[in-house]
């Protein structure tokens, strides 16, 4: 199937999931995850109306961004090394993967250089998986409070990469948990913090994520094909 046909099918599934959940389809955005895929395929998706892309690797992202002529928005969704943050100011609209204070501090420092404010999400490790990035639930409030105190950061919500489980229904409790945590953080009324965004759901489970309140779904292989 073509990228255009894939996008159309995904948008239909997204709309259907919104309908089932009684949500407004305009409240859910599709982040097309283009890691490892060439710029030509990003242009193809852009030509089909997709204007938001997610990238994981700083150098690859910088190179491809240069090559893309269409006006698109970029989100950084991958594990982020502190020493690479300096390449991102002015180039990404949202960083999904802030999971530690040292990283938040460096983003604050680098965005100050361009006299701007960075929008970020806090990434949770819900499955307590040692192989995955993300802060643990018990650390969440402290991290949010400390990051929110940094003048060049605006915390916009939470992100999670739950365990991969064949049956998307089995992932539902993780999505529900992320939504509950966002509600709990919101209730703290911390200045500079809004829980407007919930980044959760990938190719095989984005419909369940939308039913549980996702506002950003990160879909790669269902759009661009399997990564090799
Ligand atoms: C690769 C990636 C995705 C997309 O995964 P697919 O299964 O290809 O849809 C989503 N989120 C993150 C953080 C990723 O690294």
PDB file of C-alpha atoms and ligand atoms in Angstrom:
ATOM      1  CA  UNK A   1       0.000   0.000   0.000  1.00  0.00           C
ATOM      2  CA  UNK A   2       1.096   3.556  -0.627  1.00  0.00           C
ATOM      3  CA  UNK A   3       1.911   6.047   2.123  1.00  0.00           C
ATOM      4  CA  UNK A   4      -1.104   8.040   1.081  1.00  0.00           C
ATOM      5  CA  UNK A   5      -3.400   5.009   1.420  1.00  0.00           C
ATOM      6  CA  UNK A   6      -1.846   4.095   4.768  1.00  0.00           C
ATOM      7  CA  UNK A   7      -2.380   7.596   6.095  1.00  0.00           C
ATOM      8  CA  UNK A   8      -5.953   7.613   4.935  1.00  0.00           C
ATOM      9  CA  UNK A   9      -6.652   4.295   6.614  1.00  0.00           C
ATOM     10  CA  UNK A  10      -5.006   5.396   9.866  1.00  0.00           C
ATOM     11  CA  UNK A  11      -7.006   8.623   9.897  1.00  0.00           C
ATOM     12  CA  UNK A  12     -10.184   6.611   9.436  1.00  0.00           C
ATOM     13  CA  UNK A  13      -9.259   4.339  12.351  1.00  0.00           C
ATOM     14  CA  UNK A  14      -8.413   7.393  14.466  1.00  0.00           C
ATOM     15  CA  UNK A  15     -11.779   8.967  13.699  1.00  0.00           C
ATOM     16  CA  UNK A  16     -13.573   5.723  14.517  1.00  0.00           C
ATOM     17  CA  UNK A  17     -11.745   5.435  17.844  1.00  0.00           C
ATOM     18  CA  UNK A  18     -12.656   9.052  18.682  1.00  0.00           C
ATOM     19  CA  UNK A  19     -16.246   8.291  17.798  1.00  0.00           C
ATOM     20  CA  UNK A  20     -16.325   5.217  20.063  1.00  0.00           C
ATOM     21  CA  UNK A  21     -14.878   7.240  22.922  1.00  0.00           C
ATOM     22  CA  UNK A  22     -17.096  10.273  22.362  1.00  0.00           C
ATOM     23  CA  UNK A  23     -14.055  12.442  21.636  1.00  0.00           C
ATOM     24  CA  UNK A  24     -13.527  15.222  19.126  1.00  0.00           C
ATOM     25  CA  UNK A  25     -11.227  13.956  16.332  1.00  0.00           C
ATOM     26  CA  UNK A  26      -9.615  17.402  16.209  1.00  0.00           C
ATOM     27  CA  UNK A  27      -8.227  16.751  19.710  1.00  0.00           C
ATOM     28  CA  UNK A  28      -5.991  13.916  18.526  1.00  0.00           C
ATOM     29  CA  UNK A  29      -2.959  14.501  16.332  1.00  0.00           C
ATOM     30  CA  UNK A  30      -1.023  11.934  14.337  1.00  0.00           C
ATOM     31  CA  UNK A  31       2.751  12.084  14.755  1.00  0.00           C
ATOM     32  CA  UNK A  32       4.221  10.276  11.752  1.00  0.00           C
ATOM     33  CA  UNK A  33       7.341   8.562  13.089  1.00  0.00           C
ATOM     34  CA  UNK A  34       9.891   8.759  10.290  1.00  0.00           C
ATOM     35  CA  UNK A  35      13.037   7.453  11.990  1.00  0.00           C
ATOM     36  CA  UNK A  36      15.338   5.551   9.592  1.00  0.00           C
ATOM     37  CA  UNK A  37      13.101   6.534   6.658  1.00  0.00           C
ATOM     38  CA  UNK A  38      14.502   8.739   3.884  1.00  0.00           C
ATOM     39  CA  UNK A  39      13.487  12.344   3.297  1.00  0.00           C
ATOM     40  CA  UNK A  40      11.719  11.366   0.061  1.00  0.00           C
ATOM     41  CA  UNK A  41       9.181   9.315   2.017  1.00  0.00           C
ATOM     42  CA  UNK A  42       8.596  12.208   4.416  1.00  0.00           C
ATOM     43  CA  UNK A  43       7.908  14.444   1.421  1.00  0.00           C
ATOM     44  CA  UNK A  44       5.512  11.806   0.111  1.00  0.00           C
ATOM     45  CA  UNK A  45       3.617  11.825   3.411  1.00  0.00           C
ATOM     46  CA  UNK A  46       3.641  15.624   3.463  1.00  0.00           C
ATOM     47  CA  UNK A  47       2.178  15.670  -0.045  1.00  0.00           C
ATOM     48  CA  UNK A  48      -0.612  13.440   1.294  1.00  0.00           C
ATOM     49  CA  UNK A  49      -1.412  16.064   3.922  1.00  0.00           C
ATOM     50  CA  UNK A  50       0.656  14.839   6.899  1.00  0.00           C
ATOM     51  CA  UNK A  51       2.320  17.842   8.524  1.00  0.00           C
ATOM     52  CA  UNK A  52       3.662  16.499  11.830  1.00  0.00           C
ATOM     53  CA  UNK A  53       6.640  14.132  12.077  1.00  0.00           C
ATOM     54  CA  UNK A  54       8.495  12.490  14.940  1.00  0.00           C
ATOM     55  CA  UNK A  55      12.208  11.685  14.891  1.00  0.00           C
ATOM     56  CA  UNK A  56      14.424   9.710  17.294  1.00  0.00           C
ATOM     57  CA  UNK A  57      18.045  10.324  16.381  1.00  0.00           C
ATOM     58  CA  UNK A  58      19.491  13.844  16.518  1.00  0.00           C
ATOM     59  CA  UNK A  59      21.987  13.657  13.662  1.00  0.00           C
ATOM     60  CA  UNK A  60      19.603  11.833  11.348  1.00  0.00           C
ATOM     61  CA  UNK A  61      16.897  14.344  12.174  1.00  0.00           C
ATOM     62  CA  UNK A  62      19.106  17.386  11.495  1.00  0.00           C
ATOM     63  CA  UNK A  63      20.179  15.989   8.120  1.00  0.00           C
ATOM     64  CA  UNK A  64      16.657  15.115   7.008  1.00  0.00           C
ATOM     65  CA  UNK A  65      15.142  18.347   8.252  1.00  0.00           C
ATOM     66  CA  UNK A  66      17.569  20.220   5.983  1.00  0.00           C
ATOM     67  CA  UNK A  67      16.368  18.160   3.040  1.00  0.00           C
ATOM     68  CA  UNK A  68      12.648  18.646   3.588  1.00  0.00           C
ATOM     69  CA  UNK A  69      11.114  21.505   1.626  1.00  0.00           C
ATOM     70  CA  UNK A  70       7.505  21.161   2.789  1.00  0.00           C
ATOM     71  CA  UNK A  71       6.505  23.213   5.836  1.00  0.00           C
ATOM     72  CA  UNK A  72       6.168  20.525   8.476  1.00  0.00           C
ATOM     73  CA  UNK A  73       6.290  20.406  12.266  1.00  0.00           C
ATOM     74  CA  UNK A  74       8.832  18.200  14.065  1.00  0.00           C
ATOM     75  CA  UNK A  75       8.647  16.485  17.415  1.00  0.00           C
ATOM     76  CA  UNK A  76      11.621  14.797  19.040  1.00  0.00           C
ATOM     77  CA  UNK A  77      10.468  11.468  20.508  1.00  0.00           C
ATOM     78  CA  UNK A  78      13.619   9.422  21.052  1.00  0.00           C
ATOM     79  CA  UNK A  79      16.065   8.901  23.878  1.00  0.00           C
ATOM     80  CA  UNK A  80      17.947  12.178  24.107  1.00  0.00           C
ATOM     81  CA  UNK A  81      21.579  12.466  25.186  1.00  0.00           C
ATOM     82  CA  UNK A  82      22.257  15.646  27.087  1.00  0.00           C
ATOM     83  CA  UNK A  83      25.202  16.577  24.875  1.00  0.00           C
ATOM     84  CA  UNK A  84      22.993  16.519  21.747  1.00  0.00           C
ATOM     85  CA  UNK A  85      20.350  18.951  23.020  1.00  0.00           C
ATOM     86  CA  UNK A  86      22.284  21.883  21.601  1.00  0.00           C
ATOM     87  CA  UNK A  87      21.334  20.877  18.056  1.00  0.00           C
ATOM     88  CA  UNK A  88      17.585  21.105  18.670  1.00  0.00           C
ATOM     89  CA  UNK A  89      16.557  24.661  19.695  1.00  0.00           C
ATOM     90  CA  UNK A  90      14.389  26.283  17.045  1.00  0.00           C
ATOM     91  CA  UNK A  91      14.053  22.985  15.185  1.00  0.00           C
ATOM     92  CA  UNK A  92      11.515  21.008  17.206  1.00  0.00           C
ATOM     93  CA  UNK A  93       8.112  22.106  18.479  1.00  0.00           C
ATOM     94  CA  UNK A  94       7.868  19.489  21.218  1.00  0.00           C
ATOM     95  CA  UNK A  95      10.229  17.073  22.965  1.00  0.00           C
ATOM     96  CA  UNK A  96       8.331  13.984  24.148  1.00  0.00           C
ATOM     97  CA  UNK A  97      11.157  12.234  25.946  1.00  0.00           C
ATOM     98  CA  UNK A  98      12.259  14.247  28.978  1.00  0.00           C
ATOM     99  CA  UNK A  99      12.911  11.689  31.712  1.00  0.00           C
ATOM    100  CA  UNK A 100      15.485  13.254  34.026  1.00  0.00           C
ATOM    101  CA  UNK A 101      16.317  16.595  35.560  1.00  0.00           C
ATOM    102  CA  UNK A 102      19.787  16.851  34.012  1.00  0.00           C
ATOM    103  CA  UNK A 103      18.146  16.700  30.581  1.00  0.00           C
ATOM    104  CA  UNK A 104      15.493  19.259  31.540  1.00  0.00           C
ATOM    105  CA  UNK A 105      18.238  21.605  32.759  1.00  0.00           C
ATOM    106  CA  UNK A 106      20.168  21.322  29.520  1.00  0.00           C
ATOM    107  CA  UNK A 107      17.035  21.986  27.436  1.00  0.00           C
ATOM    108  CA  UNK A 108      16.375  25.060  29.589  1.00  0.00           C
ATOM    109  CA  UNK A 109      19.953  26.247  29.036  1.00  0.00           C
ATOM    110  CA  UNK A 110      19.926  25.699  25.277  1.00  0.00           C
ATOM    111  CA  UNK A 111      16.527  27.316  24.737  1.00  0.00           C
ATOM    112  CA  UNK A 112      17.655  30.341  26.736  1.00  0.00           C
ATOM    113  CA  UNK A 113      20.372  30.817  24.110  1.00  0.00           C
ATOM    114  CA  UNK A 114      17.712  31.461  21.469  1.00  0.00           C
ATOM    115  CA  UNK A 115      15.561  33.405  23.931  1.00  0.00           C
ATOM    116  CA  UNK A 116      12.690  30.937  23.614  1.00  0.00           C
ATOM    117  CA  UNK A 117      10.681  28.532  25.731  1.00  0.00           C
ATOM    118  CA  UNK A 118      10.752  24.779  25.069  1.00  0.00           C
ATOM    119  CA  UNK A 119       7.585  22.717  25.173  1.00  0.00           C
ATOM    120  CA  UNK A 120       8.245  19.302  26.657  1.00  0.00           C
ATOM    121  CA  UNK A 121       6.529  16.142  27.832  1.00  0.00           C
ATOM    122  CA  UNK A 122       7.690  14.030  30.740  1.00  0.00           C
ATOM    123  CA  UNK A 123       8.304  10.417  29.730  1.00  0.00           C
ATOM    124  CA  UNK A 124       7.144   7.721  32.150  1.00  0.00           C
ATOM    125  CA  UNK A 125       8.431   4.187  32.395  1.00  0.00           C
ATOM    126  CA  UNK A 126       5.144   2.537  33.308  1.00  0.00           C
ATOM    127  CA  UNK A 127       6.149  -1.071  32.850  1.00  0.00           C
ATOM    128  CA  UNK A 128       9.150  -0.690  35.175  1.00  0.00           C
ATOM    129  CA  UNK A 129      11.156  -2.072  32.274  1.00  0.00           C
ATOM    130  CA  UNK A 130      14.842  -1.728  32.925  1.00  0.00           C
ATOM    131  CA  UNK A 131      15.541  -1.556  29.208  1.00  0.00           C
ATOM    132  CA  UNK A 132      13.353   1.486  28.643  1.00  0.00           C
ATOM    133  CA  UNK A 133      13.813   5.163  29.292  1.00  0.00           C
ATOM    134  CA  UNK A 134      11.382   7.119  31.377  1.00  0.00           C
ATOM    135  CA  UNK A 135      11.025   8.313  34.912  1.00  0.00           C
ATOM    136  CA  UNK A 136       9.277   6.076  37.414  1.00  0.00           C
ATOM    137  CA  UNK A 137       5.907   6.957  38.852  1.00  0.00           C
ATOM    138  CA  UNK A 138       7.336   7.528  42.308  1.00  0.00           C
ATOM    139  CA  UNK A 139       9.732  10.136  40.889  1.00  0.00           C
ATOM    140  CA  UNK A 140       7.186  11.926  38.710  1.00  0.00           C
ATOM    141  CA  UNK A 141       6.008  14.682  41.021  1.00  0.00           C
ATOM    142  CA  UNK A 142       9.531  15.659  42.079  1.00  0.00           C
ATOM    143  CA  UNK A 143      10.719  15.760  38.468  1.00  0.00           C
ATOM    144  CA  UNK A 144       7.726  17.820  37.323  1.00  0.00           C
ATOM    145  CA  UNK A 145       8.188  20.312  40.155  1.00  0.00           C
ATOM    146  CA  UNK A 146      11.917  20.701  39.545  1.00  0.00           C
ATOM    147  CA  UNK A 147      11.573  20.975  35.752  1.00  0.00           C
ATOM    148  CA  UNK A 148       8.671  23.417  36.045  1.00  0.00           C
ATOM    149  CA  UNK A 149      10.862  25.742  38.063  1.00  0.00           C
ATOM    150  CA  UNK A 150      13.186  26.156  35.069  1.00  0.00           C
ATOM    151  CA  UNK A 151      12.256  29.393  33.286  1.00  0.00           C
ATOM    152  CA  UNK A 152      12.682  28.157  29.703  1.00  0.00           C
ATOM    153  CA  UNK A 153      10.549  25.029  30.011  1.00  0.00           C
ATOM    154  CA  UNK A 154       6.845  24.553  29.641  1.00  0.00           C
ATOM    155  CA  UNK A 155       5.584  21.116  30.646  1.00  0.00           C
ATOM    156  CA  UNK A 156       2.707  20.208  28.358  1.00  0.00           C
ATOM    157  CA  UNK A 157       1.901  16.639  29.371  1.00  0.00           C
ATOM    158  CA  UNK A 158       3.095  13.067  29.651  1.00  0.00           C
ATOM    159  CA  UNK A 159       4.435  10.424  27.291  1.00  0.00           C
ATOM    160  CA  UNK A 160       4.838   6.684  27.661  1.00  0.00           C
ATOM    161  CA  UNK A 161       6.175   3.779  25.692  1.00  0.00           C
ATOM    162  CA  UNK A 162       4.429   0.824  27.387  1.00  0.00           C
ATOM    163  CA  UNK A 163       5.590  -2.765  26.999  1.00  0.00           C
ATOM    164  CA  UNK A 164       4.931  -4.299  23.593  1.00  0.00           C
ATOM    165  CA  UNK A 165       2.090  -6.785  23.986  1.00  0.00           C
ATOM    166  CA  UNK A 166       0.557  -8.613  21.046  1.00  0.00           C
ATOM    167  CA  UNK A 167      -2.986  -7.881  22.112  1.00  0.00           C
ATOM    168  CA  UNK A 168      -3.505  -4.086  22.244  1.00  0.00           C
ATOM    169  CA  UNK A 169      -6.222  -4.634  24.850  1.00  0.00           C
ATOM    170  CA  UNK A 170      -3.507  -5.730  27.259  1.00  0.00           C
ATOM    171  CA  UNK A 171      -1.825  -2.345  26.842  1.00  0.00           C
ATOM    172  CA  UNK A 172      -5.003  -0.503  27.823  1.00  0.00           C
ATOM    173  CA  UNK A 173      -4.247  -0.465  31.578  1.00  0.00           C
ATOM    174  CA  UNK A 174      -0.932   1.308  30.867  1.00  0.00           C
ATOM    175  CA  UNK A 175      -2.643   3.977  28.795  1.00  0.00           C
ATOM    176  CA  UNK A 176      -5.279   4.394  31.468  1.00  0.00           C
ATOM    177  CA  UNK A 177      -2.564   4.726  34.093  1.00  0.00           C
ATOM    178  CA  UNK A 178      -0.803   7.481  32.130  1.00  0.00           C
ATOM    179  CA  UNK A 179      -4.074   9.366  31.870  1.00  0.00           C
ATOM    180  CA  UNK A 180      -4.648   9.015  35.631  1.00  0.00           C
ATOM    181  CA  UNK A 181      -1.155  10.295  36.343  1.00  0.00           C
ATOM    182  CA  UNK A 182      -1.784  13.328  34.123  1.00  0.00           C
ATOM    183  CA  UNK A 183      -4.979  14.067  36.032  1.00  0.00           C
ATOM    184  CA  UNK A 184      -3.089  13.763  39.321  1.00  0.00           C
ATOM    185  CA  UNK A 185      -0.304  16.105  38.159  1.00  0.00           C
ATOM    186  CA  UNK A 186      -2.888  18.586  36.877  1.00  0.00           C
ATOM    187  CA  UNK A 187      -4.514  18.608  40.308  1.00  0.00           C
ATOM    188  CA  UNK A 188      -1.239  19.806  41.846  1.00  0.00           C
ATOM    189  CA  UNK A 189      -1.693  23.129  39.996  1.00  0.00           C
ATOM    190  CA  UNK A 190       2.005  23.699  39.523  1.00  0.00           C
ATOM    191  CA  UNK A 191       2.776  26.976  37.723  1.00  0.00           C
ATOM    192  CA  UNK A 192       4.105  26.365  34.217  1.00  0.00           C
ATOM    193  CA  UNK A 193       2.558  22.909  34.016  1.00  0.00           C
ATOM    194  CA  UNK A 194      -0.444  21.880  31.959  1.00  0.00           C
ATOM    195  CA  UNK A 195      -1.434  18.335  31.191  1.00  0.00           C
ATOM    196  CA  UNK A 196      -2.856  19.177  27.778  1.00  0.00           C
ATOM    197  CA  UNK A 197      -1.041  16.396  25.931  1.00  0.00           C
ATOM    198  CA  UNK A 198      -0.948  12.646  26.374  1.00  0.00           C
ATOM    199  CA  UNK A 199       1.517  11.062  23.946  1.00  0.00           C
ATOM    200  CA  UNK A 200       0.729   7.359  23.776  1.00  0.00           C
ATOM    201  CA  UNK A 201      -0.108   4.700  21.211  1.00  0.00           C
ATOM    202  CA  UNK A 202       1.911   3.346  18.280  1.00  0.00           C
ATOM    203  CA  UNK A 203       1.121   1.429  15.081  1.00  0.00           C
ATOM    204  CA  UNK A 204      -0.446  -1.591  16.696  1.00  0.00           C
ATOM    205  CA  UNK A 205      -2.236   0.023  19.640  1.00  0.00           C
ATOM    206  CA  UNK A 206      -3.064   3.643  18.769  1.00  0.00           C
ATOM    207  CA  UNK A 207      -6.811   3.012  18.654  1.00  0.00           C
ATOM    208  CA  UNK A 208      -6.863   1.779  22.248  1.00  0.00           C
ATOM    209  CA  UNK A 209      -4.658   4.733  23.238  1.00  0.00           C
ATOM    210  CA  UNK A 210      -7.141   7.156  21.690  1.00  0.00           C
ATOM    211  CA  UNK A 211      -9.994   5.491  23.565  1.00  0.00           C
ATOM    212  CA  UNK A 212      -7.992   6.144  26.746  1.00  0.00           C
ATOM    213  CA  UNK A 213      -7.370   9.813  26.001  1.00  0.00           C
ATOM    214  CA  UNK A 214      -4.271  10.093  23.788  1.00  0.00           C
ATOM    215  CA  UNK A 215      -3.862  13.511  22.142  1.00  0.00           C
ATOM    216  CA  UNK A 216      -0.705  12.530  20.238  1.00  0.00           C
ATOM    217  CA  UNK A 217      -0.323   9.086  18.690  1.00  0.00           C
ATOM    218  CA  UNK A 218       3.127   8.159  17.384  1.00  0.00           C
ATOM    219  CA  UNK A 219       2.739   5.916  14.354  1.00  0.00           C
ATOM    220  CA  UNK A 220       5.665   4.742  12.249  1.00  0.00           C
ATOM    221  CA  UNK A 221       5.547   1.359  10.560  1.00  0.00           C
ATOM    222  CA  UNK A 222       1.819   1.509   9.770  1.00  0.00           C
ATOM    223  CA  UNK A 223       2.564   4.581   7.635  1.00  0.00           C
ATOM    224  CA  UNK A 224       6.029   3.961   6.207  1.00  0.00           C
ATOM    225  CA  UNK A 225       6.307   0.165   6.371  1.00  0.00           C
ATOM    226  CA  UNK A 226       8.482  -1.956   8.628  1.00  0.00           C
ATOM    227  CA  UNK A 227      11.902  -0.613   9.531  1.00  0.00           C
ATOM    228  CA  UNK A 228      14.763  -2.838   8.438  1.00  0.00           C
TER     229      UNK A 228
HETATM  230  C1  LIG B   1       9.633   4.000  16.688  1.00  0.00           C
HETATM  231  C2  LIG B   1       8.765   4.661  17.692  1.00  0.00           C
HETATM  232  C3  LIG B   1       7.371   4.756  17.498  1.00  0.00           C
HETATM  233  C4  LIG B   1       6.654   4.164  16.305  1.00  0.00           C
HETATM  234  O1  LIG B   1       6.601   2.783  16.364  1.00  0.00           O
HETATM  235  P1  LIG B   1       5.734   1.917  15.295  1.00  0.00           P
HETATM  236  O2  LIG B   1       5.490   0.638  15.973  1.00  0.00           O
HETATM  237  O3  LIG B   1       6.582   1.813  14.073  1.00  0.00           O
HETATM  238  O4  LIG B   1       4.495   2.689  15.031  1.00  0.00           O
HETATM  239  C5  LIG B   1       6.642   5.420  18.459  1.00  0.00           C
HETATM  240  N1  LIG B   1       7.216   5.971  19.538  1.00  0.00           N
HETATM  241  C6  LIG B   1       8.537   5.902  19.759  1.00  0.00           C
HETATM  242  C7  LIG B   1       9.113   6.528  20.976  1.00  0.00           C
HETATM  243  C8  LIG B   1       9.353   5.243  18.848  1.00  0.00           C
HETATM  244  O5  LIG B   1      10.672   5.165  19.085  1.00  0.00           O
END
